[in-house]
Tab-separated table of C-alpha atoms and ligand atoms in Angstrom:
chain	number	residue	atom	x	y	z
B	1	UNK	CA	-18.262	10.100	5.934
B	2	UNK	CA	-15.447	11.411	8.248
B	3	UNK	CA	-12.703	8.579	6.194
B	4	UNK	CA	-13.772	9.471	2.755
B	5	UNK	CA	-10.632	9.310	0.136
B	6	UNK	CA	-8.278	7.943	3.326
B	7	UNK	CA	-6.343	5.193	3.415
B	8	UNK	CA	-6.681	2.718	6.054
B	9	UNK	CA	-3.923	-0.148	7.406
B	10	UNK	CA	-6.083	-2.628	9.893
B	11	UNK	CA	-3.760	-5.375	11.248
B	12	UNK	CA	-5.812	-8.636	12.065
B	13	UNK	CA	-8.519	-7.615	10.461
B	14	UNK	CA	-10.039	-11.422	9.722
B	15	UNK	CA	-11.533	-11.489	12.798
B	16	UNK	CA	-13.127	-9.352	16.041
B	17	UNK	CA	-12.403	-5.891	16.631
B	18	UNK	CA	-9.799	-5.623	13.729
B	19	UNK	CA	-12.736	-6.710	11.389
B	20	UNK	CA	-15.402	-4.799	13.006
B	21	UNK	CA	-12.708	-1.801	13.105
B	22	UNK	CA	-12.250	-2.222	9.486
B	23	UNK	CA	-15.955	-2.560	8.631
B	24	UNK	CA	-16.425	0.955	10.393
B	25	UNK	CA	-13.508	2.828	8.605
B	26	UNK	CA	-15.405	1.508	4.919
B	27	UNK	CA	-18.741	2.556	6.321
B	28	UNK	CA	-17.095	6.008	6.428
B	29	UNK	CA	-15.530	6.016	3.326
B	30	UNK	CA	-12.368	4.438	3.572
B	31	UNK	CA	-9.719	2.333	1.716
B	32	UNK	CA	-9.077	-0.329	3.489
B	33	UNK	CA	-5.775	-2.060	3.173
B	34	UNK	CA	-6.225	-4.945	5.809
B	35	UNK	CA	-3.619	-7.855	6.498
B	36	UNK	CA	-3.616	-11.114	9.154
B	37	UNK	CA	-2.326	-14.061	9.343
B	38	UNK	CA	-4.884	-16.142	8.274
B	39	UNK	CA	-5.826	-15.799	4.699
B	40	UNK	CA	-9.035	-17.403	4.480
B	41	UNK	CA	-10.772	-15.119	6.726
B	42	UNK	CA	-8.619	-12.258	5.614
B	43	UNK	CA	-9.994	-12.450	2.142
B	44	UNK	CA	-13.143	-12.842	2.474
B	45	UNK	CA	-13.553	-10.157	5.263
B	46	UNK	CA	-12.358	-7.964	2.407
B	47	UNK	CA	-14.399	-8.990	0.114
B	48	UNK	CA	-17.129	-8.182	3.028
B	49	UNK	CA	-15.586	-4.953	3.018
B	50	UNK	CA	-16.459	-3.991	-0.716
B	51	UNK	CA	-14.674	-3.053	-3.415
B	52	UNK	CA	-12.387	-0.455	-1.899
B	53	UNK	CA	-10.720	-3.062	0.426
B	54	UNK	CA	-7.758	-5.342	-0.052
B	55	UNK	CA	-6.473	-7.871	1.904
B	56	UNK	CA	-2.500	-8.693	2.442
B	57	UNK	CA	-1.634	-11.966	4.355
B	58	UNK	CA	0.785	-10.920	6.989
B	59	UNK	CA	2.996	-11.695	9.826
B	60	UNK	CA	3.124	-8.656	11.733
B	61	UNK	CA	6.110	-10.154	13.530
B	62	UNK	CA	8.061	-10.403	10.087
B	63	UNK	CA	9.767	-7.382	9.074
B	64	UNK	CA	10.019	-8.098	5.197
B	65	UNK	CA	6.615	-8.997	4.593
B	66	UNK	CA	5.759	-5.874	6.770
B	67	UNK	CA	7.816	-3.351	4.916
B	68	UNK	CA	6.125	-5.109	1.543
B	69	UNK	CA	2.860	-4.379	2.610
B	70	UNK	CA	3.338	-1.312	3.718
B	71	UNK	CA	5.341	-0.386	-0.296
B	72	UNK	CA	2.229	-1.889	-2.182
B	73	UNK	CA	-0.331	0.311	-0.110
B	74	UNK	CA	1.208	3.413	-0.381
B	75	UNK	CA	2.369	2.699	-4.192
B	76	UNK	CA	-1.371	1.141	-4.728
B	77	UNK	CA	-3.167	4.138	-2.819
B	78	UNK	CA	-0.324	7.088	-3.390
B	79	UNK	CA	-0.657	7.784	0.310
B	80	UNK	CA	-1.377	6.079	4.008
B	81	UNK	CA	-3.642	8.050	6.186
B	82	UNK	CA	-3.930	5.642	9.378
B	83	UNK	CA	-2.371	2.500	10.737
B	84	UNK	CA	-4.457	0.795	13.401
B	85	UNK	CA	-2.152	-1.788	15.154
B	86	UNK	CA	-4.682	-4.419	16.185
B	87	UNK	CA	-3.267	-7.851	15.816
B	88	UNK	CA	-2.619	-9.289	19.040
B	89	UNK	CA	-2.587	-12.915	20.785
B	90	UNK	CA	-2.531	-14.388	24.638
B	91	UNK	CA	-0.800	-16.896	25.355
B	92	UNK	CA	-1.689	-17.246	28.837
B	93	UNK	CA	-0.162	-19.347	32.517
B	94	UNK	CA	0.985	-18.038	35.715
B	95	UNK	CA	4.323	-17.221	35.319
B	96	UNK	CA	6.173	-19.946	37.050
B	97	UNK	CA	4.439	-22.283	34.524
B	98	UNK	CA	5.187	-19.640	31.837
B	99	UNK	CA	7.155	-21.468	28.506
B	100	UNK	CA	9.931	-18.877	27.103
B	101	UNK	CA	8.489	-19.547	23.744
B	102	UNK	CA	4.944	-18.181	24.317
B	103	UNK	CA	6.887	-14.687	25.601
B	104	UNK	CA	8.701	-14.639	22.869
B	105	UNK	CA	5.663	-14.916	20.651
B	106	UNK	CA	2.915	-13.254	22.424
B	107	UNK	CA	6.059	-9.974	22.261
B	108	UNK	CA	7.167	-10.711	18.236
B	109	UNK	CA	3.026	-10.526	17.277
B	110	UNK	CA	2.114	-7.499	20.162
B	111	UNK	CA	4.723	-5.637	20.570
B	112	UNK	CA	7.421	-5.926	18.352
B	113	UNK	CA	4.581	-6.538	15.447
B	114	UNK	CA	3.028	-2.639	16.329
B	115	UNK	CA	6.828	-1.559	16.287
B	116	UNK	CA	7.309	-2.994	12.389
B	117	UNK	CA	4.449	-1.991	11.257
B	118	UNK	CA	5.173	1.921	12.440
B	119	UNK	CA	8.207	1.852	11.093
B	120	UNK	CA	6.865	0.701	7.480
B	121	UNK	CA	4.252	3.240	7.257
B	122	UNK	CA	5.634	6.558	9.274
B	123	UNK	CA	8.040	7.181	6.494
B	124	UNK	CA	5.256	7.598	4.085
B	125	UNK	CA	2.928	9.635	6.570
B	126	UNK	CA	6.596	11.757	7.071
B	127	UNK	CA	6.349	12.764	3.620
B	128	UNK	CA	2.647	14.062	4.065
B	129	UNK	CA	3.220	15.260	7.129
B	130	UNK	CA	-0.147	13.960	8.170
B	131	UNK	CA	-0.995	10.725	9.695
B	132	UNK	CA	-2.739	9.073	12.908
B	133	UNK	CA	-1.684	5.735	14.552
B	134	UNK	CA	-3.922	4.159	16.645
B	135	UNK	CA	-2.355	1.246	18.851
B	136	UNK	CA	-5.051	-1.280	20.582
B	137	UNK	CA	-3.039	-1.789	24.448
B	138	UNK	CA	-5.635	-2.970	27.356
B	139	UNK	CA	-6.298	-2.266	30.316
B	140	UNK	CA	-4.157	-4.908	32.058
B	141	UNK	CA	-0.857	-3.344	30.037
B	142	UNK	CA	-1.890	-0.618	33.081
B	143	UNK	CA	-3.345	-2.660	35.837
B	144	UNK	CA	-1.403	-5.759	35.702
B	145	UNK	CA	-3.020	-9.077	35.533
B	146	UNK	CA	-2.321	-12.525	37.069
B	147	UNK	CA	-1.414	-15.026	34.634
B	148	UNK	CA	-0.797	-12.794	31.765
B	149	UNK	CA	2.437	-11.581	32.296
B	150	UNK	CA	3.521	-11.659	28.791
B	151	UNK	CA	0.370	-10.196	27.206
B	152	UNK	CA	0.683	-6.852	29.789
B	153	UNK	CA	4.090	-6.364	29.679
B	154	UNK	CA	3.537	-6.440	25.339
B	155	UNK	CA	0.700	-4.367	26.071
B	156	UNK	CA	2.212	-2.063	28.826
B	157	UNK	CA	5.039	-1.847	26.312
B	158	UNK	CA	2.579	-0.552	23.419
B	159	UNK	CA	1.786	2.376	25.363
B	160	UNK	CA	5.328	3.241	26.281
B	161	UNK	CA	6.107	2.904	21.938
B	162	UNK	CA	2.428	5.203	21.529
B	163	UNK	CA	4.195	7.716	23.777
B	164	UNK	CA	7.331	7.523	22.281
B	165	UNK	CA	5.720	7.621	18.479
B	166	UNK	CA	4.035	10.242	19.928
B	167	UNK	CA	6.856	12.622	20.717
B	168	UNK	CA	9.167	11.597	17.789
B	169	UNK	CA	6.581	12.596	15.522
B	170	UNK	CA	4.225	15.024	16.470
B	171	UNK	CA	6.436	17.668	14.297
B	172	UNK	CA	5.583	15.760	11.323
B	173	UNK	CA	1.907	16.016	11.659
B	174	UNK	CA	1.777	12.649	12.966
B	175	UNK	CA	0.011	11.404	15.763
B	176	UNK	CA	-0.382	8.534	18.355
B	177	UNK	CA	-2.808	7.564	21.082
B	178	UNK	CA	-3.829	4.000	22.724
B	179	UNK	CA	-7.199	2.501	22.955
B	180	UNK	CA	-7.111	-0.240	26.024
B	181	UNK	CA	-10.194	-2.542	25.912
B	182	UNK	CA	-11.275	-3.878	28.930
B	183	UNK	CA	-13.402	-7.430	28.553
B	184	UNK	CA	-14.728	-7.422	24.834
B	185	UNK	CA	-16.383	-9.977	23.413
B	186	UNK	CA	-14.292	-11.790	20.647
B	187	UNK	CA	-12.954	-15.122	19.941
B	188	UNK	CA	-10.189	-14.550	22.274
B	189	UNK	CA	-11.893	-14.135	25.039
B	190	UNK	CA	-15.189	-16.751	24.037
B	191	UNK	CA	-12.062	-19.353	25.303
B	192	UNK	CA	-12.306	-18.317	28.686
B	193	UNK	CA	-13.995	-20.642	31.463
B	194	UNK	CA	-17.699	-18.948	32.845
B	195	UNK	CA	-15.814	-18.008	35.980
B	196	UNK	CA	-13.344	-15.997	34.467
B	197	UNK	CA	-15.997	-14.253	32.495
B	198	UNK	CA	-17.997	-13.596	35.570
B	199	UNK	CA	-15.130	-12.314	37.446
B	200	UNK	CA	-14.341	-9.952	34.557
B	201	UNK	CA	-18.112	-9.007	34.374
B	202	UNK	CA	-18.519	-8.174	38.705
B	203	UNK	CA	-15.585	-5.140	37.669
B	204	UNK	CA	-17.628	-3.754	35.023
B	205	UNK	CA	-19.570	-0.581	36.717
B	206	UNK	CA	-21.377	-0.251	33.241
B	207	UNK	CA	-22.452	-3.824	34.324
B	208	UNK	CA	-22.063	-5.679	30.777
B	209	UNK	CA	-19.233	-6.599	28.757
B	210	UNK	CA	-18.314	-4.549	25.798
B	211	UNK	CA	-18.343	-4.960	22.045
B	212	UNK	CA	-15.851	-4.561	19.049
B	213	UNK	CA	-18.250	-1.988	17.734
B	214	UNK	CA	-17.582	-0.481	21.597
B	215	UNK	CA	-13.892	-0.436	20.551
B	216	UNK	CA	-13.880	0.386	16.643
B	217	UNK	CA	-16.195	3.698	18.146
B	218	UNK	CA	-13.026	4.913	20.386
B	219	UNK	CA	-10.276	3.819	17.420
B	220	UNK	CA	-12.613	5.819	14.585
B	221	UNK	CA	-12.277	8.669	16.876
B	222	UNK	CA	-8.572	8.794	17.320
B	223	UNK	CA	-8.599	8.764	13.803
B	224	UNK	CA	-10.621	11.054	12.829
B	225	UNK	CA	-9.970	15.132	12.345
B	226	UNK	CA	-12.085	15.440	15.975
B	227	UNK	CA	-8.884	14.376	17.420
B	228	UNK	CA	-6.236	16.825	15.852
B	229	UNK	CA	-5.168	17.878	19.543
B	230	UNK	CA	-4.904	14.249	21.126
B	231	UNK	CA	-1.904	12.716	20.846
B	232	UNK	CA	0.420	10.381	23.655
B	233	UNK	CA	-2.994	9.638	25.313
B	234	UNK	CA	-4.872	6.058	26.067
B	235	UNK	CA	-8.320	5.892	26.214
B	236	UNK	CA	-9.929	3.315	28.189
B	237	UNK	CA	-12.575	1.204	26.645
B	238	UNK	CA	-13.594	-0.701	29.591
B	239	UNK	CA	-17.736	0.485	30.854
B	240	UNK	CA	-15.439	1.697	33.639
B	241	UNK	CA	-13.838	-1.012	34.681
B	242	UNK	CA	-10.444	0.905	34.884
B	243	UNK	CA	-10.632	4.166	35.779
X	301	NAI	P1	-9.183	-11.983	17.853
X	301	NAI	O1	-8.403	-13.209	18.237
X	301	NAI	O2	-10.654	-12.076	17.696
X	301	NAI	O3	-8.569	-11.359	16.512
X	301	NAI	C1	-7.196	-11.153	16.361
X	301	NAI	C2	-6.841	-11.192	14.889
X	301	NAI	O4	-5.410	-10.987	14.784
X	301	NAI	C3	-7.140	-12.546	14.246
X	301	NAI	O5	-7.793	-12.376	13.007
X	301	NAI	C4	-5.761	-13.173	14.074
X	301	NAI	O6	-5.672	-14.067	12.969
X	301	NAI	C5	-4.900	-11.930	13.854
X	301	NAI	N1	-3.488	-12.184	14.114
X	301	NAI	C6	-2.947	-12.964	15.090
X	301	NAI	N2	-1.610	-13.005	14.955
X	301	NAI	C7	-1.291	-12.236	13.885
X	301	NAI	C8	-0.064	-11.901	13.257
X	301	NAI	N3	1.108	-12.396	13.687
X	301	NAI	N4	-0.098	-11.078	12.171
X	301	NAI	C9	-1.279	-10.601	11.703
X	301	NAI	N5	-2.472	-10.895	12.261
X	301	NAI	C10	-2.473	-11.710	13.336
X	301	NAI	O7	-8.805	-10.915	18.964
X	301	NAI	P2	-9.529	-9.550	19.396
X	301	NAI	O8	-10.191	-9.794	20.690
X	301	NAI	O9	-10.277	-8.980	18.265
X	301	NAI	O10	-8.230	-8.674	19.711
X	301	NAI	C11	-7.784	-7.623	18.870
X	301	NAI	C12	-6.841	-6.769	19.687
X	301	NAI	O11	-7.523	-6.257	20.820
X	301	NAI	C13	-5.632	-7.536	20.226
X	301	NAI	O12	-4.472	-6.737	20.160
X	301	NAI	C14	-6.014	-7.790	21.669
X	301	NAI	O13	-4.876	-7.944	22.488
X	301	NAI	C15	-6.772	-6.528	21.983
X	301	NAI	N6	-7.659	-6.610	23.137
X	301	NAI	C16	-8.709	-7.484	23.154
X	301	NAI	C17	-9.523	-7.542	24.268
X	301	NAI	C18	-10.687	-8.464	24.356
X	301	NAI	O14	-11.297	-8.529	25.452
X	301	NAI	N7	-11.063	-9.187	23.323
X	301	NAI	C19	-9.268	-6.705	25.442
X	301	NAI	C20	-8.147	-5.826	25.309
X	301	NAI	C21	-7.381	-5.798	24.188
């Protein structure tokens, strides 16, 4: 029970690795204090998650309904132990075909969401100068990749903020690291044609594609006390597939 009596912030935590993420965190002992966007599933993964869990609808791309979460969790729970900065969204075409709109959005939700949402909750881990962010990049924000130009420059951006988080706070106790999934199974990438998959799957020296519970494994870590000496750093999730 590595999370007992700490306070967890999951964003997009209705579905996939956010939810799995969240369901691992409660396993060990947490409180849970997850948001998304869609209610529905945000409720009743929380009610999944048992009674020490709560569920916030949320626009991580909104800064007031951010900042409000962030005040009822740490009023609610008297303190904020981790913030896991999950929710994310593609919103892909090759960039010639690339609509201004879906780079605007796929930065508000990615990066400028992760950005919000640090800014809510560092104050409070300030105070107990103790805390642990864990950002969710991917390997493309470090390899590139074609027709995604908007999703890895949000996610090569996340682990330039990680670094920076990093640095401004380490004095306070306060640390940040990356996890960068390679191809995990979820709902976003079940949209993807076989061929895609396949190609993903031929770069995988591990040979198989991985699994939120691959992901939430890495993201419990970098949480955890284990990790009191890591901070700046990515870790790849990927079987391998970026090395
Ligand atoms: P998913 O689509 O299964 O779940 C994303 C969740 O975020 C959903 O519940 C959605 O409602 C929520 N969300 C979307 N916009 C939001 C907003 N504005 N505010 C709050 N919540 C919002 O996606 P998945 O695969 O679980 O992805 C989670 C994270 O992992 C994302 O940041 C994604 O970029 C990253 N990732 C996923 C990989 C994969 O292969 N599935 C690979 C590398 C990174």
């Amino acid at each position: 029970m590595r999370f007992n009596d700490k306070v967890v912030m999951v964003t997009g935590a209705a579905a996939g690795i956010g939810r799995v993420t969240a369901e691992a965190f409660a396993r060990e002992g947490a409180t849970l204090a997850i948001c998304d966007v869609n209610p529905d599933a945000g409720h009743s993964a929380a009610e999944a998650l048992g009674p020490k869990a709560f569920f916030h609808a949320v626009d991580v791309s909104k800064e007031a309904a951010v900042a409000e979460w962030a005040d009822e969790v740490a009023k609610r729970c008297g303190r904020i132990d981790v913030l896991v900065n999950n929710a994310g969204i593609t919103r892909d075409a090759l960039l010639m075909r690339m609509k201004e709109s879906d780079w605007d959005l796929v930065m508000a939700i990615n990066l400028k969401g992760a950005f919000l949402c640090t800014k809510a909750v560092v104050r409070h881990m300030a105070q107990q100068r103790a805390g642990r962010i864990v950002n969710v990049a991917s390997v493309v924000g470090v390899v590139g990749n074609i027709g995604q130009a908007n999703y890895v420059a949000s996610k090569a951006g996340l682990i330039g903020l990680t670094k920076t988080v990093a640095r401004e706070f380490a004095a306070r106790g306060i640390t940040a690291n990356a996890v960068a999934p390679g191809f995990i199974e979820t709902q976003m990438t079940a949209v993807l044609s076989d061929k895609i998959k396949q190609a993903f799957l031929n770069q995988i020296p591990l040979g198989r594609a991985g699994t939120p519970r691959d992901v939430a494994d890495a993201i419990l870590f970098l949480a955890s006390d284990q990790a009191a000496y890591l901070t700046g750093q990515v870790l790849h999730v990927s079987g391998g597939m970026v090395m």
